[in-house]
XYZ file of C-alpha atoms in Angstrom:
661
model
C -47.428 -1.418 -82.458
C -50.982 -2.276 -82.544
C -51.976 -5.257 -80.253
C -55.340 -7.283 -80.167
C -57.475 -6.430 -77.333
C -56.856 -9.743 -75.618
C -53.052 -9.337 -75.979
C -53.255 -5.834 -74.454
C -55.121 -6.837 -71.474
C -52.682 -9.804 -70.850
C -49.719 -7.274 -71.223
C -51.423 -4.951 -68.709
C -52.032 -7.700 -66.289
C -48.401 -8.817 -66.553
C -46.983 -5.278 -65.774
C -49.577 -5.044 -62.968
C -48.473 -8.125 -61.381
C -44.913 -7.257 -61.628
C -45.261 -3.850 -60.049
C -47.308 -5.385 -57.196
C -44.554 -8.002 -56.667
C -41.874 -5.188 -56.610
C -44.064 -2.874 -54.295
C -43.595 -0.130 -56.772
C -46.580 1.937 -55.354
C -45.025 2.026 -51.965
C -41.702 3.174 -53.392
C -43.245 5.737 -55.470
C -45.200 7.201 -52.343
C -41.825 7.086 -50.479
C -40.075 8.956 -53.318
C -42.962 11.591 -53.514
C -42.915 12.208 -49.847
C -39.147 12.669 -49.859
C -39.074 14.820 -52.904
C -41.761 17.206 -51.451
C -39.989 17.446 -48.251
C -36.424 17.777 -49.185
C -36.304 19.421 -52.635
C -39.585 21.371 -52.997
C -40.128 22.337 -49.506
C -43.170 22.085 -47.151
C -44.873 25.042 -48.590
C -44.657 23.942 -52.147
C -48.138 22.783 -53.552
C -47.528 21.999 -57.067
C -45.591 18.681 -58.095
C -45.302 17.962 -61.773
C -45.064 14.524 -63.255
C -41.788 15.565 -64.780
C -40.325 16.176 -61.331
C -41.555 12.714 -59.865
C -40.126 10.902 -63.023
C -36.777 12.591 -62.644
C -36.649 11.664 -58.868
C -37.584 8.043 -59.779
C -35.081 7.851 -62.363
C -32.394 9.363 -60.107
C -32.785 6.705 -57.533
C -32.676 3.860 -60.109
C -36.257 2.517 -59.532
C -37.273 2.664 -63.239
C -34.088 0.896 -64.227
C -34.901 -1.816 -61.722
C -38.371 -2.249 -63.118
C -37.373 -2.527 -66.688
C -34.428 -4.849 -65.985
C -36.592 -7.240 -63.946
C -39.728 -7.298 -66.332
C -39.687 -10.009 -68.870
C -42.178 -11.278 -71.357
C -42.552 -14.836 -72.098
C -43.289 -15.454 -75.817
C -45.133 -18.611 -76.792
C -42.842 -20.608 -79.220
C -44.541 -22.823 -81.883
C -44.497 -26.320 -81.427
C -41.807 -28.576 -82.958
C -42.504 -30.488 -85.849
C -44.283 -33.855 -85.370
C -41.962 -37.026 -85.555
C -43.004 -39.155 -88.408
C -42.086 -42.514 -89.875
C -42.655 -41.382 -93.441
C -41.176 -38.004 -93.390
C -37.903 -36.747 -92.364
C -38.390 -34.028 -89.566
C -36.383 -30.978 -89.466
C -35.794 -29.354 -85.968
C -35.024 -25.586 -85.821
C -34.278 -24.716 -82.317
C -32.830 -21.501 -80.546
C -29.178 -21.529 -79.983
C -28.160 -21.304 -76.395
C -24.694 -21.750 -74.948
C -25.904 -24.079 -72.109
C -29.057 -25.889 -73.118
C -31.618 -26.058 -75.944
C -35.254 -25.271 -75.110
C -37.192 -28.376 -74.145
C -39.765 -29.680 -76.349
C -43.318 -30.355 -75.433
C -43.954 -34.203 -74.805
C -46.735 -36.374 -74.145
C -46.558 -37.362 -70.393
C -47.605 -40.763 -71.088
C -44.782 -41.662 -73.426
C -41.104 -42.138 -72.773
C -38.688 -39.992 -74.799
C -35.139 -39.760 -75.424
C -34.190 -36.105 -75.942
C -30.935 -35.885 -77.955
C -29.161 -32.538 -78.107
C -26.166 -31.679 -80.282
C -24.003 -28.802 -79.073
C -21.683 -28.341 -81.960
C -18.660 -30.270 -83.365
C -14.996 -29.897 -83.280
C -11.725 -31.355 -84.746
C -13.145 -31.609 -88.304
C -9.465 -30.844 -89.391
C -10.236 -31.371 -93.027
C -12.053 -28.102 -92.839
C -9.329 -26.154 -90.897
C -8.555 -23.878 -93.793
C -12.078 -22.693 -94.437
C -12.300 -19.185 -94.863
C -14.871 -16.996 -93.155
C -18.053 -16.763 -95.368
C -19.381 -13.399 -96.961
C -22.936 -12.653 -96.662
C -24.954 -14.538 -99.321
C -21.882 -16.788 -100.241
C -22.490 -20.316 -101.325
C -20.704 -22.952 -99.490
C -20.400 -26.757 -98.625
C -22.635 -27.883 -95.628
C -22.942 -30.501 -93.167
C -26.459 -32.322 -92.459
C -26.923 -34.833 -89.688
C -29.381 -37.631 -90.359
C -30.911 -39.775 -87.471
C -32.770 -43.135 -87.353
C -34.067 -44.573 -84.244
C -36.842 -47.213 -84.054
C -38.770 -46.373 -87.236
C -38.183 -42.645 -86.681
C -36.072 -40.460 -88.945
C -34.794 -36.937 -88.238
C -32.705 -34.479 -90.239
C -30.855 -31.318 -88.911
C -30.594 -28.034 -90.725
C -27.641 -27.749 -92.890
C -24.696 -25.787 -91.292
C -21.474 -24.525 -93.260
C -18.511 -26.999 -93.043
C -15.814 -25.696 -90.658
C -13.368 -27.203 -88.194
C -16.006 -26.465 -85.609
C -19.304 -26.710 -87.340
C -22.229 -24.919 -85.490
C -24.448 -27.899 -85.236
C -26.996 -26.944 -82.608
C -29.946 -29.342 -82.722
C -32.515 -31.260 -80.501
C -34.230 -34.368 -81.560
C -37.055 -35.895 -79.568
C -36.881 -39.615 -80.034
C -39.754 -41.749 -78.781
C -38.238 -44.918 -77.086
C -41.452 -47.089 -77.290
C -44.931 -46.675 -78.473
C -47.742 -48.307 -76.793
C -45.903 -50.750 -74.642
C -47.676 -54.197 -74.591
C -50.408 -52.706 -76.589
C -51.636 -50.311 -73.879
C -50.880 -46.657 -74.379
C -51.350 -45.863 -70.619
C -48.277 -48.006 -69.660
C -44.827 -46.281 -69.853
C -41.663 -48.303 -70.238
C -39.407 -48.393 -67.322
C -35.549 -48.765 -67.134
C -35.476 -52.577 -67.147
C -37.714 -52.747 -70.414
C -35.546 -50.053 -71.991
C -32.431 -51.908 -71.163
C -33.603 -54.828 -73.336
C -34.174 -52.600 -76.214
C -31.280 -53.284 -78.758
C -31.769 -50.498 -81.174
C -29.060 -48.087 -81.519
C -29.337 -44.346 -82.680
C -27.984 -44.498 -86.146
C -26.196 -41.215 -87.197
C -25.098 -40.281 -90.606
C -23.088 -37.182 -91.530
C -23.561 -35.973 -95.006
C -21.498 -33.251 -96.693
C -23.207 -31.295 -99.525
C -20.946 -29.285 -101.853
C -21.794 -26.191 -103.820
C -22.975 -28.294 -106.813
C -25.334 -29.948 -104.548
C -23.493 -33.356 -104.646
C -23.558 -35.402 -101.578
C -20.759 -37.215 -99.917
C -20.930 -39.672 -96.873
C -18.716 -38.412 -94.181
C -19.377 -40.732 -91.253
C -21.752 -43.338 -90.110
C -21.812 -44.453 -86.473
C -24.182 -46.122 -83.958
C -24.727 -44.377 -80.751
C -25.145 -46.456 -77.586
C -27.814 -44.537 -75.650
C -28.516 -46.806 -72.686
C -25.769 -45.419 -70.556
C -28.333 -42.799 -69.733
C -30.358 -45.432 -67.661
C -27.743 -45.475 -65.009
C -27.525 -41.638 -64.551
C -29.170 -40.432 -61.340
C -30.786 -37.294 -63.079
C -31.565 -39.160 -66.401
C -28.882 -37.046 -68.200
C -25.482 -37.851 -69.736
C -23.161 -35.760 -71.798
C -20.477 -37.086 -74.134
C -18.110 -36.452 -76.947
C -19.025 -38.873 -79.794
C -15.893 -39.589 -82.280
C -16.869 -39.853 -85.707
C -14.836 -42.181 -87.821
C -14.584 -42.123 -91.717
C -15.869 -44.474 -94.226
C -14.537 -46.930 -96.641
C -10.774 -46.820 -96.796
C -10.844 -44.199 -94.065
C -12.973 -46.249 -91.709
C -10.341 -45.959 -88.809
C -9.483 -42.356 -89.266
C -11.192 -39.711 -87.040
C -12.928 -37.219 -89.100
C -14.543 -35.129 -86.252
C -16.235 -34.953 -82.882
C -19.845 -34.079 -81.888
C -20.805 -32.875 -78.417
C -24.083 -34.138 -77.449
C -26.362 -34.697 -74.369
C -28.964 -37.253 -73.695
C -31.950 -36.969 -71.287
C -34.790 -39.202 -70.625
C -38.295 -37.447 -70.518
C -40.135 -37.970 -68.178
C -37.279 -38.648 -65.685
C -37.108 -42.261 -64.474
C -38.698 -43.100 -61.058
C -35.929 -45.673 -60.474
C -32.668 -45.712 -62.298
C -30.401 -48.783 -62.781
C -26.727 -49.062 -61.370
C -23.958 -48.750 -63.811
C -23.046 -52.396 -62.989
C -26.317 -53.686 -64.202
C -26.038 -51.579 -67.482
C -22.492 -52.884 -68.093
C -23.239 -56.349 -67.239
C -26.377 -56.515 -69.712
C -24.342 -54.838 -72.604
C -21.354 -57.218 -72.120
C -23.867 -60.167 -72.113
C -25.377 -59.072 -75.461
C -21.949 -58.481 -76.930
C -20.835 -61.928 -76.021
C -23.998 -63.522 -77.447
C -23.538 -61.572 -80.657
C -20.008 -62.615 -80.840
C -20.732 -66.194 -80.379
C -23.534 -66.284 -82.968
C -21.156 -64.605 -85.521
C -18.422 -67.111 -84.514
C -20.656 -70.168 -85.174
C -21.966 -68.621 -88.395
C -18.413 -68.212 -89.632
C -17.400 -71.627 -88.648
C -20.642 -73.013 -90.522
C -19.848 -70.788 -93.643
C -16.194 -72.166 -93.912
C -17.555 -75.615 -93.671
C -20.142 -74.937 -96.319
C -17.681 -73.362 -98.611
C -15.343 -76.460 -98.348
C -18.176 -78.714 -99.303
C -19.092 -76.310 -102.187
C -15.395 -76.628 -103.494
C -15.464 -80.339 -103.269
C -18.286 -80.540 -105.806
C -16.056 -79.185 -108.529
C -12.591 -77.484 -108.084
C -13.574 -74.937 -110.730
C -16.088 -73.458 -108.234
C -13.251 -71.556 -106.748
C -13.548 -69.104 -109.629
C -17.238 -68.473 -109.391
C -18.628 -65.126 -107.860
C -20.035 -66.790 -104.529
C -20.099 -63.895 -102.075
C -21.175 -64.755 -98.551
C -19.692 -61.718 -96.604
C -19.464 -58.035 -97.682
C -18.083 -54.871 -95.824
C -20.247 -52.056 -95.014
C -19.103 -48.423 -94.985
C -17.480 -48.784 -91.601
C -15.334 -51.726 -92.797
C -17.358 -54.255 -90.845
C -17.634 -57.755 -92.465
C -21.337 -58.784 -92.451
C -23.366 -61.676 -94.113
C -24.816 -60.443 -97.350
C -28.135 -61.686 -96.294
C -28.184 -59.097 -93.508
C -28.333 -56.279 -96.222
C -31.925 -57.303 -97.116
C -35.080 -57.214 -95.283
C -38.728 -57.071 -96.602
C -39.437 -53.278 -96.823
C -42.920 -51.787 -97.208
C -43.122 -48.275 -98.602
C -46.727 -47.398 -97.193
C -48.383 -44.972 -99.411
C -45.203 -43.689 -101.090
C -44.866 -46.491 -103.663
C -47.998 -48.460 -105.211
C -46.522 -50.994 -107.432
C -43.400 -53.266 -107.721
C -42.556 -51.387 -111.013
C -42.913 -48.094 -109.458
C -40.485 -49.210 -106.808
C -37.980 -50.281 -109.542
C -38.360 -46.789 -111.257
C -37.717 -45.147 -107.782
C -34.571 -47.239 -107.043
C -33.269 -46.501 -110.570
C -33.572 -42.768 -109.952
C -30.988 -42.872 -107.121
C -27.697 -42.138 -108.434
C -25.052 -44.528 -109.486
C -21.632 -44.166 -108.068
C -18.785 -46.587 -107.496
C -17.296 -46.531 -103.978
C -14.471 -44.101 -103.985
C -10.960 -45.775 -103.869
C -7.674 -43.958 -102.847
C -5.098 -44.719 -105.490
C -5.127 -47.787 -107.782
C -5.978 -51.232 -107.216
C -9.342 -51.774 -108.549
C -12.888 -51.564 -107.105
C -13.300 -50.591 -103.475
C -15.236 -53.032 -101.402
C -18.249 -51.311 -99.884
C -22.026 -52.365 -99.416
C -23.583 -49.427 -97.650
C -26.239 -49.768 -94.787
C -29.687 -48.527 -96.053
C -29.650 -45.181 -94.158
C -26.338 -44.231 -95.568
C -27.434 -45.126 -99.052
C -30.698 -43.183 -98.770
C -29.064 -39.960 -97.194
C -26.470 -39.851 -99.991
C -29.249 -40.446 -102.769
C -26.521 -42.597 -104.454
C -24.591 -45.723 -104.252
C -23.042 -48.676 -106.083
C -24.912 -51.452 -108.058
C -25.080 -53.515 -104.773
C -26.750 -50.852 -102.833
C -29.401 -50.486 -105.722
C -29.944 -54.297 -105.927
C -30.261 -54.767 -102.086
C -32.875 -51.823 -101.695
C -34.866 -53.158 -104.879
C -35.003 -56.710 -103.619
C -36.168 -55.404 -100.040
C -38.929 -53.561 -101.823
C -40.036 -56.236 -103.914
C -40.140 -58.551 -100.991
C -42.260 -56.139 -99.294
C -44.624 -56.178 -102.207
C -44.951 -60.012 -101.531
C -42.739 -61.143 -104.458
C -40.029 -64.012 -104.094
C -37.161 -61.924 -104.921
C -33.391 -62.479 -104.638
C -30.167 -60.511 -105.332
C -28.090 -62.106 -108.046
C -24.265 -61.832 -108.056
C -22.569 -62.511 -111.302
C -21.042 -60.638 -114.441
C -22.225 -58.383 -117.149
C -21.863 -59.304 -120.958
C -18.672 -57.473 -120.678
C -17.540 -59.938 -117.837
C -17.709 -56.956 -115.268
C -18.917 -58.068 -111.750
C -22.328 -56.891 -111.158
C -25.473 -57.436 -109.094
C -28.998 -57.352 -110.004
C -32.449 -58.750 -108.758
C -34.494 -61.793 -109.731
C -38.098 -62.489 -108.985
C -39.474 -66.134 -109.116
C -43.082 -66.438 -110.127
C -45.456 -69.166 -108.857
C -45.744 -70.379 -112.405
C -41.929 -70.871 -112.692
C -41.429 -67.535 -114.616
C -38.017 -66.054 -113.941
C -37.872 -62.182 -114.275
C -34.616 -60.229 -114.052
C -34.839 -56.687 -112.805
C -32.076 -54.145 -113.579
C -31.889 -52.046 -110.442
C -29.926 -49.359 -112.151
C -32.326 -48.720 -115.072
C -35.614 -50.272 -113.864
C -35.775 -52.556 -116.965
C -37.153 -56.076 -116.669
C -36.177 -59.250 -118.607
C -37.844 -62.616 -118.766
C -35.332 -65.329 -118.508
C -35.689 -68.489 -120.704
C -33.099 -71.226 -120.535
C -31.458 -72.881 -123.223
C -30.604 -76.717 -123.310
C -26.984 -77.294 -123.903
C -27.775 -80.761 -125.201
C -30.000 -79.496 -127.928
C -28.790 -80.250 -131.563
C -26.507 -77.671 -133.164
C -28.968 -76.959 -135.882
C -31.633 -76.004 -133.470
C -32.204 -72.323 -133.282
C -31.226 -71.061 -129.764
C -32.805 -67.946 -128.428
C -30.535 -65.014 -128.026
C -30.877 -63.514 -124.585
C -32.176 -59.997 -124.239
C -30.684 -59.424 -120.840
C -27.248 -58.033 -120.326
C -25.935 -60.586 -117.955
C -23.246 -63.384 -118.749
C -22.716 -65.366 -115.578
C -24.299 -65.963 -112.112
C -22.553 -67.106 -109.188
C -25.117 -67.070 -106.286
C -28.555 -65.629 -105.252
C -29.744 -64.805 -101.968
C -32.411 -62.735 -99.928
C -33.091 -62.070 -96.063
C -33.508 -65.719 -95.257
C -31.986 -67.824 -98.172
C -28.706 -68.347 -99.876
C -27.974 -70.508 -102.930
C -24.713 -70.984 -104.816
C -24.745 -72.182 -108.364
C -23.313 -75.553 -108.817
C -24.314 -76.260 -112.347
C -21.686 -77.309 -114.895
C -21.832 -73.784 -116.443
C -22.410 -70.570 -114.802
C -23.693 -69.047 -117.892
C -27.051 -67.201 -117.265
C -28.732 -68.510 -120.527
C -27.939 -72.081 -119.395
C -29.019 -71.861 -115.843
C -32.159 -73.509 -114.478
C -33.389 -71.815 -111.385
C -34.990 -74.648 -109.466
C -33.602 -74.069 -105.996
C -35.040 -77.329 -104.705
C -32.699 -79.280 -107.036
C -29.468 -79.752 -104.772
C -27.548 -80.831 -107.818
C -28.051 -77.446 -109.370
C -27.924 -75.184 -106.388
C -26.198 -75.525 -102.862
C -28.347 -74.042 -100.301
C -27.086 -72.671 -96.812
C -29.227 -73.599 -93.826
C -31.978 -71.015 -93.398
C -31.803 -71.507 -89.470
C -27.952 -70.592 -89.542
C -28.781 -67.460 -91.676
C -31.524 -66.393 -89.342
C -29.260 -66.572 -86.398
C -27.234 -63.644 -87.442
C -29.663 -61.883 -90.101
C -33.101 -62.063 -88.558
C -34.250 -58.697 -87.234
C -33.104 -58.260 -83.642
C -30.993 -61.522 -83.740
C -27.733 -59.580 -82.998
C -26.855 -56.144 -81.462
C -24.443 -55.502 -84.625
C -27.302 -55.860 -87.088
C -28.111 -52.205 -88.203
C -31.848 -51.393 -88.209
C -33.827 -50.767 -91.420
C -35.207 -47.242 -91.698
C -38.509 -46.413 -93.299
C -38.704 -44.602 -96.649
C -39.402 -40.692 -96.367
C -41.906 -38.949 -98.587
C -40.602 -36.442 -101.152
C -40.253 -32.794 -100.067
C -40.094 -31.666 -103.629
C -42.985 -29.388 -104.974
C -43.463 -30.759 -108.359
C -45.120 -27.624 -109.978
C -42.772 -25.069 -108.320
C -39.696 -27.252 -109.277
C -40.924 -27.625 -112.753
C -41.567 -23.879 -113.289
C -38.239 -22.853 -111.692
C -36.220 -25.189 -113.951
C -38.240 -24.223 -117.158
C -37.615 -20.579 -116.509
C -33.863 -21.183 -116.114
C -33.825 -23.102 -119.405
C -35.693 -20.537 -121.253
C -33.289 -17.792 -119.996
C -30.217 -19.910 -121.251
C -31.860 -20.638 -124.496
C -32.397 -16.843 -125.187
C -28.827 -15.992 -124.061
C -27.587 -18.805 -126.402
C -29.326 -17.635 -129.314
C -28.421 -14.027 -128.614
C -24.751 -14.932 -128.605
C -25.509 -16.495 -132.233
C -27.225 -13.237 -133.427
C -30.651 -14.923 -133.336
C -33.913 -13.519 -131.987
C -36.019 -15.779 -129.758
C -39.768 -15.872 -129.954
C -41.460 -18.145 -127.441
C -44.714 -20.125 -128.313
C -46.315 -20.614 -124.837
C -49.241 -22.671 -126.385
C -46.850 -25.040 -128.034
C -44.715 -25.437 -124.792
C -48.061 -26.391 -122.969
C -48.882 -28.966 -125.780
C -45.648 -30.819 -124.896
C -46.824 -31.670 -121.461
C -48.682 -34.905 -122.441
C -45.514 -36.394 -124.071
C -43.574 -35.966 -120.927
C -46.186 -37.588 -118.786
C -46.344 -40.519 -121.272
C -42.670 -40.877 -121.133
C -42.376 -41.181 -117.424
C -45.444 -43.580 -117.494
C -43.769 -45.736 -120.068
C -40.421 -45.783 -117.878
C -42.599 -46.940 -114.853
C -45.051 -49.406 -116.327
C -43.553 -50.181 -119.551
C -46.711 -49.262 -121.376
C -47.043 -46.407 -123.920
C -50.196 -44.376 -124.175
C -51.501 -41.087 -125.280
C -49.306 -40.618 -128.372
C -52.318 -40.353 -130.570
C -53.709 -37.382 -128.832
C -50.188 -35.615 -128.629
C -49.741 -36.073 -132.420
C -53.096 -34.782 -133.253
C -52.604 -31.598 -131.063
C -49.252 -30.899 -132.618
C -50.571 -31.244 -136.099
C -53.282 -28.812 -135.263
C -50.782 -26.425 -133.897
C -48.374 -26.442 -136.651
C -49.641 -24.467 -139.744
C -49.309 -25.939 -143.420
C -45.853 -25.373 -144.736
C -44.164 -25.443 -141.483
C -41.827 -27.930 -139.887
C -42.152 -29.291 -136.275
C -39.096 -30.738 -134.389
C -38.876 -32.068 -130.872
C -36.261 -33.379 -128.519
C -37.051 -35.113 -125.208
C -34.343 -35.829 -122.516
C -34.412 -37.262 -119.095
C -32.271 -36.403 -116.019
C -32.210 -37.402 -112.431
C -31.037 -33.989 -110.983
C -32.420 -30.659 -110.799
C -29.541 -28.452 -111.955
C -30.802 -26.562 -114.867
C -27.381 -25.184 -116.078
C -25.779 -28.741 -116.083
C -28.881 -30.169 -117.943
C -28.775 -27.569 -120.703
C -25.015 -28.000 -121.031
C -25.663 -31.834 -121.569
C -28.600 -31.041 -123.921
C -26.419 -28.997 -126.251
C -23.936 -31.804 -126.791
C -26.789 -33.741 -128.672
C -26.860 -32.599 -132.431
C -30.488 -32.975 -132.440
C -31.013 -30.626 -129.549
C -28.623 -28.099 -130.932
C -30.357 -28.152 -134.180
C -33.572 -27.099 -132.400
C -32.156 -24.464 -130.007
C -30.059 -22.823 -132.916
C -33.027 -23.125 -135.490
C -32.785 -20.598 -138.373
C -35.674 -19.883 -140.801
C -38.783 -17.916 -141.291
C -41.355 -17.631 -138.423
C -39.280 -19.552 -136.005
C -41.035 -20.334 -132.740
C -39.311 -21.981 -129.963
C -40.862 -24.116 -127.034
C -39.577 -25.814 -124.034
C -41.427 -27.728 -121.337
C -40.172 -29.191 -118.045
C -41.868 -31.745 -115.836
C -40.582 -32.990 -112.523
C -41.898 -36.311 -111.101
C -41.050 -36.644 -107.377
C -40.490 -40.060 -105.732
C -39.568 -40.962 -102.036
C -36.184 -39.714 -100.643
C -35.998 -36.510 -102.732
C -35.402 -38.647 -105.822
C -36.935 -37.377 -108.875
C -37.214 -37.853 -112.579
C -36.777 -34.569 -114.694
C -38.143 -34.619 -118.303
C -37.273 -31.659 -120.567
C -38.521 -31.389 -124.170
C -37.125 -28.729 -126.564
C -39.314 -28.035 -129.713
C -39.417 -25.630 -132.587
C -41.694 -24.833 -135.607
C -40.553 -22.925 -138.651
C -41.261 -22.333 -142.055
C -38.825 -23.567 -144.737
C -37.098 -21.081 -147.049
C -35.788 -22.631 -150.235
């Protein structure tokens, strides 16, 4: 093994220092004298190196040197914690303690170590994996004070091998002075818990929320050495919110250590006081909400049938005011416009909350971190996120609760313009609709505008600080007027009452809002990978039909502008570049030939699943199975990445051929 000169010199110095420390030279002289005297005799003048090594080895001196000599290898620094990108921490597995990270001595950190899990009984029957076998995995996600972390995925098992270390910064630049480090008293006043979300990813890359819990880390403030170890019980979600799904062994440590710790009595007293304050605020809001609801029913008895939702259950079965699910959210450099934000939210998967057995729809509004980690959720989760993003962009946005044209309960987003324009945003598709109210008192012969939006009724609207219930004679969307200052049309809740339980930091039970993470998808690499897989599947499919496949790479390249234009139209609502695309295709298709193209859109990157879906379309099947003279096949794939690993995947199949009559 060749070493650089500086490394070789360093190695020599390490060996020299070690031999000096063990007094190897003195031992060698002693062995040499003893060997000459006892074994070779006083008259023997020649002593070979082999004789000396044999004597040293027999006395165990060489073994002692090699056993005690160790080399310290510099490990690469851990990834930097970022508020806009999830951090992966890959650490060496040790039975006792993980390697300590490098820290800034002027900052206070909470070092959280995970030492595996146990009692995940649902995976007790998991068989031992074979080398290279694909399996379901667990991934642990963390959020603490605007910092997000992610573990490496590990195979699902009854005792999953989660061995991780996360370096959480407790507070940055306390009081605006970076030289001051927070003390125990200041940290005791910090209400933010560590939000932990465990996600299971199956072999088809589908994610499932396993557990969502909030870790109280302030017990470490009373530990004499600044360390605590505990076993955290993870409970299920939804209908299994009270069922134990597993246990994580973890250790918390404050870095650097506190000069002065608090007593356990002080920590317990502070936490008890905060819980009592939170419980009292929630009790008073509940009393107010009940009185408000009675007043609302007194306006019209028929109001009892309206969809006026004040509380909603989260994934842990906790009832929270609906306003607490929304907060102005700024995406930094990740999203540039409100319409791009709507496009991003629409790319997150839509899935109704799972329900065990019959009985209708499961009540579950996810916290933002759980929704983002799953990359999918119900219509309420989409609407809450889109409303938060629109508020972050400075719009006057609200979540609407009502029904669709098919009378199915639904939520969507509404933005009120300064000129009185009302715009509906469909959070599942990204579509926008302008609302124009019809006057029910107009003469029957007067032409009424037919609504373009897919909503029938509206019961209430709300955001992070306002709540309005519809008390107009009709809750039909097309007849509603959205003048929230008119108390005869909308009954408002007190903003002060809402802020006591929904404002940031108002209660300890309020989950913190995480920042968005940048995409980790390489657009070019992902596009090339999917396109290559699609090409192979097209060739195999045509081969099964007894057809040869000739690819036209130039025609494939010419499809790129069309895919880009499709995505731009979905984002901005503006179509452009079609003239150039048509002109290029006309030049590439000779006279007497026919061109056919079929674009399709997906929100996942599973090529086999996408191709199977494409073949269900008769238009795509006609292109893939094209017969004729001089048939040339083309395909182009374009992946558009968005935050949180969301992506829009556009695929276009095309062919050109000469008709044979």
